[in-house]
Coordinates of C-alpha atoms in Angstrom, one line a residue:
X1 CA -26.7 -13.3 -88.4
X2 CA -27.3 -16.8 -89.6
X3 CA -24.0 -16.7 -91.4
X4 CA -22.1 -15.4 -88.6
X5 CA -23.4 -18.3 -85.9
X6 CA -22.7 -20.7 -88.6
X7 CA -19.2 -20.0 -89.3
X8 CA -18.7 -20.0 -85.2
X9 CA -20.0 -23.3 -85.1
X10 CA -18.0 -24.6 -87.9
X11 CA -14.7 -23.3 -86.4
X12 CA -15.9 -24.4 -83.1
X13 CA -16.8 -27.5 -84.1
X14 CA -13.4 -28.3 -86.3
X15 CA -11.4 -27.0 -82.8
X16 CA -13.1 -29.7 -80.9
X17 CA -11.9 -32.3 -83.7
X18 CA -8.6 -31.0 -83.7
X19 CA -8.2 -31.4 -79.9
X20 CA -9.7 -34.7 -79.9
X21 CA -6.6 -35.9 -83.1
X22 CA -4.2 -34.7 -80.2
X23 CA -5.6 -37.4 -77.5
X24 CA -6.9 -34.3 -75.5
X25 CA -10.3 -34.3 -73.5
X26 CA -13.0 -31.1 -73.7
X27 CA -14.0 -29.9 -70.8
X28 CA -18.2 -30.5 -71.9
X29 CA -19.1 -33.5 -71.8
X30 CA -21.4 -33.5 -74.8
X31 CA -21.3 -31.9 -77.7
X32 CA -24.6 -30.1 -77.3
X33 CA -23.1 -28.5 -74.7
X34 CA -20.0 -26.5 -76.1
X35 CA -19.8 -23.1 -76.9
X36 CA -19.2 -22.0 -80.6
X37 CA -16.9 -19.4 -79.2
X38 CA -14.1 -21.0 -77.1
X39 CA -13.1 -24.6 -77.0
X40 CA -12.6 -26.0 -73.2
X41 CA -9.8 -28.5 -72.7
X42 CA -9.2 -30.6 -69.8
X43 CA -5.3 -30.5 -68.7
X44 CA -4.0 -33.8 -69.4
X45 CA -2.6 -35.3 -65.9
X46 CA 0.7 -34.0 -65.1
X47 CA 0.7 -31.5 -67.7
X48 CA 1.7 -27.6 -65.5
X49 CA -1.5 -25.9 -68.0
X50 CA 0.3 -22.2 -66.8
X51 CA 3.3 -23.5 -68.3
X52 CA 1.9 -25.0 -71.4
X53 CA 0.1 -21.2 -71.6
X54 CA 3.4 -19.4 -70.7
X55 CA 5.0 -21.5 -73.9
X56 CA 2.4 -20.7 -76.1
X57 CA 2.0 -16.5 -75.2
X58 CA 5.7 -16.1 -74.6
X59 CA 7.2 -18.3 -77.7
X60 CA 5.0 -18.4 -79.9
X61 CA 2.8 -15.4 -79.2
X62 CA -0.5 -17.4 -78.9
X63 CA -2.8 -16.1 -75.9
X64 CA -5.3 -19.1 -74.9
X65 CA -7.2 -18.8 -71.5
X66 CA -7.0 -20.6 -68.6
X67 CA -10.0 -22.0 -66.2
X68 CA -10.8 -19.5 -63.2
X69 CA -11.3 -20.1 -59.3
X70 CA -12.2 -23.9 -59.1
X71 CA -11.3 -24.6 -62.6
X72 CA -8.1 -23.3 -62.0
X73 CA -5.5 -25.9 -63.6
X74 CA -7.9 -27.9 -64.8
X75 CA -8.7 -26.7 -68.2
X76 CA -7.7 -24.4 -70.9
X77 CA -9.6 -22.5 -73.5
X78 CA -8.9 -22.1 -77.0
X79 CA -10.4 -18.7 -78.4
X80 CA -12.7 -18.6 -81.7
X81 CA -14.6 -15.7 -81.5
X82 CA -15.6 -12.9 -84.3
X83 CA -14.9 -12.4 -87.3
X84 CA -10.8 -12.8 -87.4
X85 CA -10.6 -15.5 -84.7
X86 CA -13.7 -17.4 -85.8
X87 CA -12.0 -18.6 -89.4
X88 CA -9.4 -21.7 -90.5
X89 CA -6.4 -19.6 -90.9
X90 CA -6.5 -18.6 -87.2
X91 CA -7.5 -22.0 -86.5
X92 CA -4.8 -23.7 -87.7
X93 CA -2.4 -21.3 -86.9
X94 CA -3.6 -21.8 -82.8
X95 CA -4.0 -25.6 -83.3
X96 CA -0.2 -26.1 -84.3
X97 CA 1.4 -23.7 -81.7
X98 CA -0.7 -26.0 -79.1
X99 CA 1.0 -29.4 -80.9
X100 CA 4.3 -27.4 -80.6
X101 CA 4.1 -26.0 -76.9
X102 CA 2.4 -29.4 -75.7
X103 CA 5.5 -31.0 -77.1
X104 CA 8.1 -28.2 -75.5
X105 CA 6.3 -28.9 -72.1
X106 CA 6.8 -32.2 -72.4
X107 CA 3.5 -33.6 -73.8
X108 CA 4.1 -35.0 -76.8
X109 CA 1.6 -35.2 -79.5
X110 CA 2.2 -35.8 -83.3
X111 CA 2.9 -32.9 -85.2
X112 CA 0.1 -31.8 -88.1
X113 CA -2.3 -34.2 -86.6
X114 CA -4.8 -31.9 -84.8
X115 CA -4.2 -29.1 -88.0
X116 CA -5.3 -32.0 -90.2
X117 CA -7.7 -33.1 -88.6
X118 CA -9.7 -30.1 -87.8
X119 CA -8.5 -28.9 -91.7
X120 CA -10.3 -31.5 -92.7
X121 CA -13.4 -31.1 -90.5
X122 CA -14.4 -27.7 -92.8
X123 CA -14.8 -28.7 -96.0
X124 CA -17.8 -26.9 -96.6
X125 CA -15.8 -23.8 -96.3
X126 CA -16.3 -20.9 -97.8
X127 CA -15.1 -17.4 -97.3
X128 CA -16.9 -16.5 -100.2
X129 CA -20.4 -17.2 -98.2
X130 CA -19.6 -14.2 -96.0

């Protein structure tokens, strides 16, 4: 059980790095207060968030979340939970379709630098550990 919270965290935490390399905002405003298991991000102004999720399901076929009732527009949520979402390959994979539909929607951000950064972020890695 230890294991599996840890490598939640790790992924969680390396999202949250990722995010932050693109010049997004989480939704928490501490640390101590995100979830190991999804990844709240605050819609930059102007960005249409149903859009940037249309993009993202319908191109790319990546699913992320969006807020509900009052949150509604205002965030979305990146997914990182058990044992096939909660790992780097999935990770990345979700972190550069965002970089790519932000850009299609009109948000640029640079390419590789929220992969990279959040790449980066688990070197302690190790599938072997599980």
């Amino acid at each position: 059980l230890g294991r599996v919270v840890a490598r939640h965290q790790a992924v969680a935490g390396a999202c949250r790095v990722g995010v932050r390399a693109l010049g997004l905002e989480l939704w928490p405003v501490r640390e101590e207060i995100a979830a190991s298991c999804v990844t709240a991000v605050r819609t930059p102004p102007g960005l249409d968030e149903e859009r940037l999720r249309d993009a993202m399901r319908h191109r790319y076929g990546v699913t992320i979340s969006p807020g509900y009732g009052e949150l509604q527009g205002k965030l979305f949520r990146l997914g990182h939970m058990g044992p096939v979402q909660a790992h780097p390959t999935v990770l990345a994979a979700q972190l550069a379709v965002l970089e790519r539909a932000l850009n299609d929607v009109g948000h640029p951000v640079p390419f590789g630098a929220g992969v990279g950064a959040a790449m980066a972020a688990l070197d302690d890695w190790d599938d072997a550990a599980d």
